[in-house]
Amino acid sequence: MRDLVRRSRRDVGASAGDVPRSGPTPNRASSGPACGPLYPLAILILARDESDVLGETLTRARSSAAGCDEIHVVADHCRDRTAGVAREHGAIVHIRSGQKTLGKGAALRWWLERTGHDPRRPPGVVVLDADTLVEAGALGALRRRLCAGASAVQ
């Protein structure tokens, strides 16, 4: 599975977990293969001052995403154009600021606390770093594993 995510400027990967879901979800990825009714994904990118690499990551993620997927970006205490780049690429942007605890783990926990009980959020969550370049087929492979019953895939 790790072969499906090309490492970029840092050694990064993808992981996924599942959360209960019901109801429709707005702001889905507009391109990519049709998605079955079983497992839409929330593609979550945690970013801090990553405007220089985020655009390519979002372009690649969107091209691999299915029409039922959502792309979210947590702009974590950013001082650059990270949030703007994410919006320009059609992502759902969550701006995190003023928090005492910094880092990816804190940003992930913050996002999960805000979206975990939203019945519109897709059941599958794929977490990417801002400079991860998603290879064609990677999200589909993760989706198939989750649909087959995996509670997490790395």
JSON list of N, CA and C in Angstrom, two decimals, residues 16-68:
[
{"chain": "A", "resi": 16, "resn": "ALA", "atom": "N", "xyz": [-5.55, 5.80, 7.08]},
{"chain": "A", "resi": 16, "resn": "ALA", "atom": "CA", "xyz": [-7.00, 5.98, 7.01]},
{"chain": "A", "resi": 16, "resn": "ALA", "atom": "C", "xyz": [-7.66, 5.33, 8.19]},
{"chain": "A", "resi": 17, "resn": "GLY", "atom": "N", "xyz": [-8.81, 5.85, 8.56]},
{"chain": "A", "resi": 17, "resn": "GLY", "atom": "CA", "xyz": [-9.61, 5.29, 9.64]},
{"chain": "A", "resi": 17, "resn": "GLY", "atom": "C", "xyz": [-11.07, 5.52, 9.31]},
{"chain": "A", "resi": 18, "resn": "ASP", "atom": "N", "xyz": [-11.96, 4.90, 10.04]},
{"chain": "A", "resi": 18, "resn": "ASP", "atom": "CA", "xyz": [-13.36, 5.07, 9.70]},
{"chain": "A", "resi": 18, "resn": "ASP", "atom": "C", "xyz": [-14.13, 5.69, 10.86]},
{"chain": "A", "resi": 19, "resn": "VAL", "atom": "N", "xyz": [-15.19, 6.41, 10.48]},
{"chain": "A", "resi": 19, "resn": "VAL", "atom": "CA", "xyz": [-16.06, 7.10, 11.41]},
{"chain": "A", "resi": 19, "resn": "VAL", "atom": "C", "xyz": [-17.49, 6.88, 10.93]},
{"chain": "A", "resi": 20, "resn": "PRO", "atom": "N", "xyz": [-18.47, 6.67, 11.81]},
{"chain": "A", "resi": 20, "resn": "PRO", "atom": "CA", "xyz": [-19.85, 6.48, 11.38]},
{"chain": "A", "resi": 20, "resn": "PRO", "atom": "C", "xyz": [-20.34, 7.64, 10.52]},
{"chain": "A", "resi": 21, "resn": "ARG", "atom": "N", "xyz": [-21.27, 7.35, 9.59]},
{"chain": "A", "resi": 21, "resn": "ARG", "atom": "CA", "xyz": [-21.76, 8.36, 8.67]},
{"chain": "A", "resi": 21, "resn": "ARG", "atom": "C", "xyz": [-23.21, 8.13, 8.31]},
{"chain": "A", "resi": 22, "resn": "SER", "atom": "N", "xyz": [-23.91, 9.22, 8.00]},
{"chain": "A", "resi": 22, "resn": "SER", "atom": "CA", "xyz": [-25.23, 9.16, 7.38]},
{"chain": "A", "resi": 22, "resn": "SER", "atom": "C", "xyz": [-25.49, 10.50, 6.74]},
{"chain": "A", "resi": 23, "resn": "GLY", "atom": "N", "xyz": [-26.36, 10.53, 5.76]},
{"chain": "A", "resi": 23, "resn": "GLY", "atom": "CA", "xyz": [-26.75, 11.78, 5.12]},
{"chain": "A", "resi": 23, "resn": "GLY", "atom": "C", "xyz": [-25.81, 12.20, 4.00]},
{"chain": "A", "resi": 24, "resn": "PRO", "atom": "N", "xyz": [-26.24, 13.19, 3.19]},
{"chain": "A", "resi": 24, "resn": "PRO", "atom": "CA", "xyz": [-25.46, 13.66, 2.06]},
{"chain": "A", "resi": 24, "resn": "PRO", "atom": "C", "xyz": [-24.30, 14.54, 2.53]},
{"chain": "A", "resi": 25, "resn": "THR", "atom": "N", "xyz": [-23.28, 14.68, 1.67]},
{"chain": "A", "resi": 25, "resn": "THR", "atom": "CA", "xyz": [-22.12, 15.50, 1.99]},
{"chain": "A", "resi": 25, "resn": "THR", "atom": "C", "xyz": [-21.91, 16.54, 0.90]},
{"chain": "A", "resi": 26, "resn": "PRO", "atom": "N", "xyz": [-21.80, 17.82, 1.26]},
{"chain": "A", "resi": 26, "resn": "PRO", "atom": "CA", "xyz": [-21.56, 18.87, 0.27]},
{"chain": "A", "resi": 26, "resn": "PRO", "atom": "C", "xyz": [-20.08, 18.98, -0.08]},
{"chain": "A", "resi": 27, "resn": "ASN", "atom": "N", "xyz": [-19.77, 19.80, -1.10]},
{"chain": "A", "resi": 27, "resn": "ASN", "atom": "CA", "xyz": [-18.39, 20.15, -1.46]},
{"chain": "A", "resi": 27, "resn": "ASN", "atom": "C", "xyz": [-17.53, 18.95, -1.77]},
{"chain": "A", "resi": 28, "resn": "ARG", "atom": "N", "xyz": [-18.01, 18.06, -2.56]},
{"chain": "A", "resi": 28, "resn": "ARG", "atom": "CA", "xyz": [-17.25, 16.86, -2.89]},
{"chain": "A", "resi": 28, "resn": "ARG", "atom": "C", "xyz": [-16.30, 17.13, -4.05]},
{"chain": "A", "resi": 29, "resn": "ALA", "atom": "N", "xyz": [-15.33, 16.26, -4.19]},
{"chain": "A", "resi": 29, "resn": "ALA", "atom": "CA", "xyz": [-14.41, 16.38, -5.31]},
{"chain": "A", "resi": 29, "resn": "ALA", "atom": "C", "xyz": [-15.21, 16.28, -6.60]},
{"chain": "A", "resi": 30, "resn": "SER", "atom": "N", "xyz": [-14.87, 17.10, -7.58]},
{"chain": "A", "resi": 30, "resn": "SER", "atom": "CA", "xyz": [-15.68, 17.16, -8.79]},
{"chain": "A", "resi": 30, "resn": "SER", "atom": "C", "xyz": [-15.20, 16.23, -9.89]},
{"chain": "A", "resi": 31, "resn": "SER", "atom": "N", "xyz": [-14.02, 15.67, -9.74]},
{"chain": "A", "resi": 31, "resn": "SER", "atom": "CA", "xyz": [-13.51, 14.80, -10.79]},
{"chain": "A", "resi": 31, "resn": "SER", "atom": "C", "xyz": [-13.16, 13.45, -10.21]},
{"chain": "A", "resi": 32, "resn": "GLY", "atom": "N", "xyz": [-12.72, 12.55, -11.05]},
{"chain": "A", "resi": 32, "resn": "GLY", "atom": "CA", "xyz": [-12.34, 11.23, -10.59]},
{"chain": "A", "resi": 32, "resn": "GLY", "atom": "C", "xyz": [-13.41, 10.22, -10.91]},
{"chain": "A", "resi": 33, "resn": "PRO", "atom": "N", "xyz": [-13.16, 8.96, -10.61]},
{"chain": "A", "resi": 33, "resn": "PRO", "atom": "CA", "xyz": [-14.11, 7.90, -10.93]},
{"chain": "A", "resi": 33, "resn": "PRO", "atom": "C", "xyz": [-15.36, 7.99, -10.09]},
{"chain": "A", "resi": 34, "resn": "ALA", "atom": "N", "xyz": [-16.44, 7.42, -10.59]},
{"chain": "A", "resi": 34, "resn": "ALA", "atom": "CA", "xyz": [-17.69, 7.39, -9.84]},
{"chain": "A", "resi": 34, "resn": "ALA", "atom": "C", "xyz": [-17.48, 6.57, -8.57]},
{"chain": "A", "resi": 35, "resn": "CYS", "atom": "N", "xyz": [-18.15, 6.97, -7.51]},
{"chain": "A", "resi": 35, "resn": "CYS", "atom": "CA", "xyz": [-17.97, 6.31, -6.23]},
{"chain": "A", "resi": 35, "resn": "CYS", "atom": "C", "xyz": [-19.19, 5.45, -5.93]},
{"chain": "A", "resi": 36, "resn": "GLY", "atom": "N", "xyz": [-18.94, 4.26, -5.42]},
{"chain": "A", "resi": 36, "resn": "GLY", "atom": "CA", "xyz": [-20.03, 3.40, -5.01]},
{"chain": "A", "resi": 36, "resn": "GLY", "atom": "C", "xyz": [-20.69, 3.95, -3.76]},
{"chain": "A", "resi": 37, "resn": "PRO", "atom": "N", "xyz": [-21.81, 3.40, -3.37]},
{"chain": "A", "resi": 37, "resn": "PRO", "atom": "CA", "xyz": [-22.54, 3.93, -2.23]},
{"chain": "A", "resi": 37, "resn": "PRO", "atom": "C", "xyz": [-21.92, 3.58, -0.88]},
{"chain": "A", "resi": 38, "resn": "LEU", "atom": "N", "xyz": [-20.87, 2.76, -0.87]},
{"chain": "A", "resi": 38, "resn": "LEU", "atom": "CA", "xyz": [-20.38, 2.24, 0.40]},
{"chain": "A", "resi": 38, "resn": "LEU", "atom": "C", "xyz": [-19.40, 3.12, 1.15]},
{"chain": "A", "resi": 39, "resn": "TYR", "atom": "N", "xyz": [-18.48, 3.79, 0.48]},
{"chain": "A", "resi": 39, "resn": "TYR", "atom": "CA", "xyz": [-17.40, 4.39, 1.24]},
{"chain": "A", "resi": 39, "resn": "TYR", "atom": "C", "xyz": [-16.79, 5.66, 0.65]},
{"chain": "A", "resi": 40, "resn": "PRO", "atom": "N", "xyz": [-17.45, 6.80, 0.79]},
{"chain": "A", "resi": 40, "resn": "PRO", "atom": "CA", "xyz": [-16.83, 8.07, 0.41]},
{"chain": "A", "resi": 40, "resn": "PRO", "atom": "C", "xyz": [-15.69, 8.40, 1.39]},
{"chain": "A", "resi": 41, "resn": "LEU", "atom": "N", "xyz": [-14.73, 9.17, 0.93]},
{"chain": "A", "resi": 41, "resn": "LEU", "atom": "CA", "xyz": [-13.59, 9.53, 1.76]},
{"chain": "A", "resi": 41, "resn": "LEU", "atom": "C", "xyz": [-13.52, 11.03, 2.03]},
{"chain": "A", "resi": 42, "resn": "ALA", "atom": "N", "xyz": [-13.06, 11.37, 3.22]},
{"chain": "A", "resi": 42, "resn": "ALA", "atom": "CA", "xyz": [-12.64, 12.74, 3.53]},
{"chain": "A", "resi": 42, "resn": "ALA", "atom": "C", "xyz": [-11.12, 12.71, 3.44]},
{"chain": "A", "resi": 43, "resn": "ILE", "atom": "N", "xyz": [-10.59, 13.41, 2.48]},
{"chain": "A", "resi": 43, "resn": "ILE", "atom": "CA", "xyz": [-9.14, 13.49, 2.30]},
{"chain": "A", "resi": 43, "resn": "ILE", "atom": "C", "xyz": [-8.69, 14.70, 3.09]},
{"chain": "A", "resi": 44, "resn": "LEU", "atom": "N", "xyz": [-7.95, 14.46, 4.16]},
{"chain": "A", "resi": 44, "resn": "LEU", "atom": "CA", "xyz": [-7.57, 15.51, 5.09]},
{"chain": "A", "resi": 44, "resn": "LEU", "atom": "C", "xyz": [-6.08, 15.82, 4.94]},
{"chain": "A", "resi": 45, "resn": "ILE", "atom": "N", "xyz": [-5.80, 17.07, 4.67]},
{"chain": "A", "resi": 45, "resn": "ILE", "atom": "CA", "xyz": [-4.40, 17.52, 4.56]},
{"chain": "A", "resi": 45, "resn": "ILE", "atom": "C", "xyz": [-4.13, 18.48, 5.70]},
{"chain": "A", "resi": 46, "resn": "LEU", "atom": "N", "xyz": [-3.15, 18.12, 6.52]},
{"chain": "A", "resi": 46, "resn": "LEU", "atom": "CA", "xyz": [-2.74, 18.95, 7.65]},
{"chain": "A", "resi": 46, "resn": "LEU", "atom": "C", "xyz": [-1.56, 19.79, 7.19]},
{"chain": "A", "resi": 47, "resn": "ALA", "atom": "N", "xyz": [-1.68, 21.12, 7.27]},
{"chain": "A", "resi": 47, "resn": "ALA", "atom": "CA", "xyz": [-0.66, 21.98, 6.69]},
{"chain": "A", "resi": 47, "resn": "ALA", "atom": "C", "xyz": [-0.33, 23.16, 7.60]},
{"chain": "A", "resi": 48, "resn": "ARG", "atom": "N", "xyz": [0.94, 23.46, 7.69]},
{"chain": "A", "resi": 48, "resn": "ARG", "atom": "CA", "xyz": [1.40, 24.66, 8.39]},
{"chain": "A", "resi": 48, "resn": "ARG", "atom": "C", "xyz": [2.44, 25.35, 7.52]},
{"chain": "A", "resi": 49, "resn": "ASP", "atom": "N", "xyz": [2.06, 26.52, 7.02]},
{"chain": "A", "resi": 49, "resn": "ASP", "atom": "CA", "xyz": [2.94, 27.30, 6.14]},
{"chain": "A", "resi": 49, "resn": "ASP", "atom": "C", "xyz": [3.46, 26.44, 4.98]},
{"chain": "A", "resi": 50, "resn": "GLU", "atom": "N", "xyz": [2.52, 25.85, 4.23]},
{"chain": "A", "resi": 50, "resn": "GLU", "atom": "CA", "xyz": [2.86, 24.93, 3.14]},
{"chain": "A", "resi": 50, "resn": "GLU", "atom": "C", "xyz": [2.35, 25.42, 1.79]},
{"chain": "A", "resi": 51, "resn": "SER", "atom": "N", "xyz": [2.15, 26.73, 1.65]},
{"chain": "A", "resi": 51, "resn": "SER", "atom": "CA", "xyz": [1.57, 27.25, 0.41]},
{"chain": "A", "resi": 51, "resn": "SER", "atom": "C", "xyz": [2.41, 26.92, -0.82]},
{"chain": "A", "resi": 52, "resn": "ASP", "atom": "N", "xyz": [3.70, 26.76, -0.66]},
{"chain": "A", "resi": 52, "resn": "ASP", "atom": "CA", "xyz": [4.56, 26.49, -1.82]},
{"chain": "A", "resi": 52, "resn": "ASP", "atom": "C", "xyz": [4.41, 25.08, -2.37]},
{"chain": "A", "resi": 53, "resn": "VAL", "atom": "N", "xyz": [3.94, 24.12, -1.59]},
{"chain": "A", "resi": 53, "resn": "VAL", "atom": "CA", "xyz": [3.81, 22.73, -2.06]},
{"chain": "A", "resi": 53, "resn": "VAL", "atom": "C", "xyz": [2.36, 22.24, -2.09]},
{"chain": "A", "resi": 54, "resn": "LEU", "atom": "N", "xyz": [1.47, 22.96, -1.44]},
{"chain": "A", "resi": 54, "resn": "LEU", "atom": "CA", "xyz": [0.09, 22.49, -1.27]},
{"chain": "A", "resi": 54, "resn": "LEU", "atom": "C", "xyz": [-0.68, 22.39, -2.59]},
{"chain": "A", "resi": 55, "resn": "GLY", "atom": "N", "xyz": [-0.47, 23.31, -3.49]},
{"chain": "A", "resi": 55, "resn": "GLY", "atom": "CA", "xyz": [-1.22, 23.31, -4.75]},
{"chain": "A", "resi": 55, "resn": "GLY", "atom": "C", "xyz": [-1.06, 22.02, -5.53]},
{"chain": "A", "resi": 56, "resn": "GLU", "atom": "N", "xyz": [0.16, 21.55, -5.67]},
{"chain": "A", "resi": 56, "resn": "GLU", "atom": "CA", "xyz": [0.40, 20.30, -6.40]},
{"chain": "A", "resi": 56, "resn": "GLU", "atom": "C", "xyz": [-0.23, 19.12, -5.66]},
{"chain": "A", "resi": 57, "resn": "THR", "atom": "N", "xyz": [-0.13, 19.12, -4.35]},
{"chain": "A", "resi": 57, "resn": "THR", "atom": "CA", "xyz": [-0.74, 18.05, -3.56]},
{"chain": "A", "resi": 57, "resn": "THR", "atom": "C", "xyz": [-2.24, 18.01, -3.77]},
{"chain": "A", "resi": 58, "resn": "LEU", "atom": "N", "xyz": [-2.88, 19.16, -3.74]},
{"chain": "A", "resi": 58, "resn": "LEU", "atom": "CA", "xyz": [-4.33, 19.22, -3.93]},
{"chain": "A", "resi": 58, "resn": "LEU", "atom": "C", "xyz": [-4.73, 18.81, -5.35]},
{"chain": "A", "resi": 59, "resn": "THR", "atom": "N", "xyz": [-3.96, 19.23, -6.34]},
{"chain": "A", "resi": 59, "resn": "THR", "atom": "CA", "xyz": [-4.24, 18.84, -7.72]},
{"chain": "A", "resi": 59, "resn": "THR", "atom": "C", "xyz": [-4.17, 17.33, -7.87]},
{"chain": "A", "resi": 60, "resn": "ARG", "atom": "N", "xyz": [-3.14, 16.71, -7.33]},
{"chain": "A", "resi": 60, "resn": "ARG", "atom": "CA", "xyz": [-2.98, 15.26, -7.43]},
{"chain": "A", "resi": 60, "resn": "ARG", "atom": "C", "xyz": [-4.06, 14.53, -6.64]},
{"chain": "A", "resi": 61, "resn": "ALA", "atom": "N", "xyz": [-4.37, 15.02, -5.45]},
{"chain": "A", "resi": 61, "resn": "ALA", "atom": "CA", "xyz": [-5.41, 14.37, -4.64]},
{"chain": "A", "resi": 61, "resn": "ALA", "atom": "C", "xyz": [-6.76, 14.45, -5.35]},
{"chain": "A", "resi": 62, "resn": "ARG", "atom": "N", "xyz": [-7.08, 15.60, -5.90]},
{"chain": "A", "resi": 62, "resn": "ARG", "atom": "CA", "xyz": [-8.37, 15.77, -6.59]},
{"chain": "A", "resi": 62, "resn": "ARG", "atom": "C", "xyz": [-8.44, 14.86, -7.81]},
{"chain": "A", "resi": 63, "resn": "SER", "atom": "N", "xyz": [-7.36, 14.70, -8.53]},
{"chain": "A", "resi": 63, "resn": "SER", "atom": "CA", "xyz": [-7.39, 13.86, -9.73]},
{"chain": "A", "resi": 63, "resn": "SER", "atom": "C", "xyz": [-7.56, 12.38, -9.38]},
{"chain": "A", "resi": 64, "resn": "SER", "atom": "N", "xyz": [-7.18, 12.00, -8.18]},
{"chain": "A", "resi": 64, "resn": "SER", "atom": "CA", "xyz": [-7.32, 10.61, -7.74]},
{"chain": "A", "resi": 64, "resn": "SER", "atom": "C", "xyz": [-8.61, 10.38, -6.95]},
{"chain": "A", "resi": 65, "resn": "ALA", "atom": "N", "xyz": [-9.27, 11.46, -6.55]},
{"chain": "A", "resi": 65, "resn": "ALA", "atom": "CA", "xyz": [-10.48, 11.36, -5.72]},
{"chain": "A", "resi": 65, "resn": "ALA", "atom": "C", "xyz": [-11.69, 10.98, -6.56]},
{"chain": "A", "resi": 66, "resn": "ALA", "atom": "N", "xyz": [-12.65, 10.34, -5.91]},
{"chain": "A", "resi": 66, "resn": "ALA", "atom": "CA", "xyz": [-13.93, 10.02, -6.55]},
{"chain": "A", "resi": 66, "resn": "ALA", "atom": "C", "xyz": [-14.88, 11.20, -6.36]},
{"chain": "A", "resi": 67, "resn": "GLY", "atom": "N", "xyz": [-15.94, 11.21, -7.11]},
{"chain": "A", "resi": 67, "resn": "GLY", "atom": "CA", "xyz": [-16.90, 12.30, -7.03]},
{"chain": "A", "resi": 67, "resn": "GLY", "atom": "C", "xyz": [-17.58, 12.44, -5.68]},
{"chain": "A", "resi": 68, "resn": "CYS", "atom": "N", "xyz": [-17.59, 11.39, -4.89]},
{"chain": "A", "resi": 68, "resn": "CYS", "atom": "CA", "xyz": [-18.23, 11.45, -3.57]},
{"chain": "A", "resi": 68, "resn": "CYS", "atom": "C", "xyz": [-17.26, 11.87, -2.47]}
]
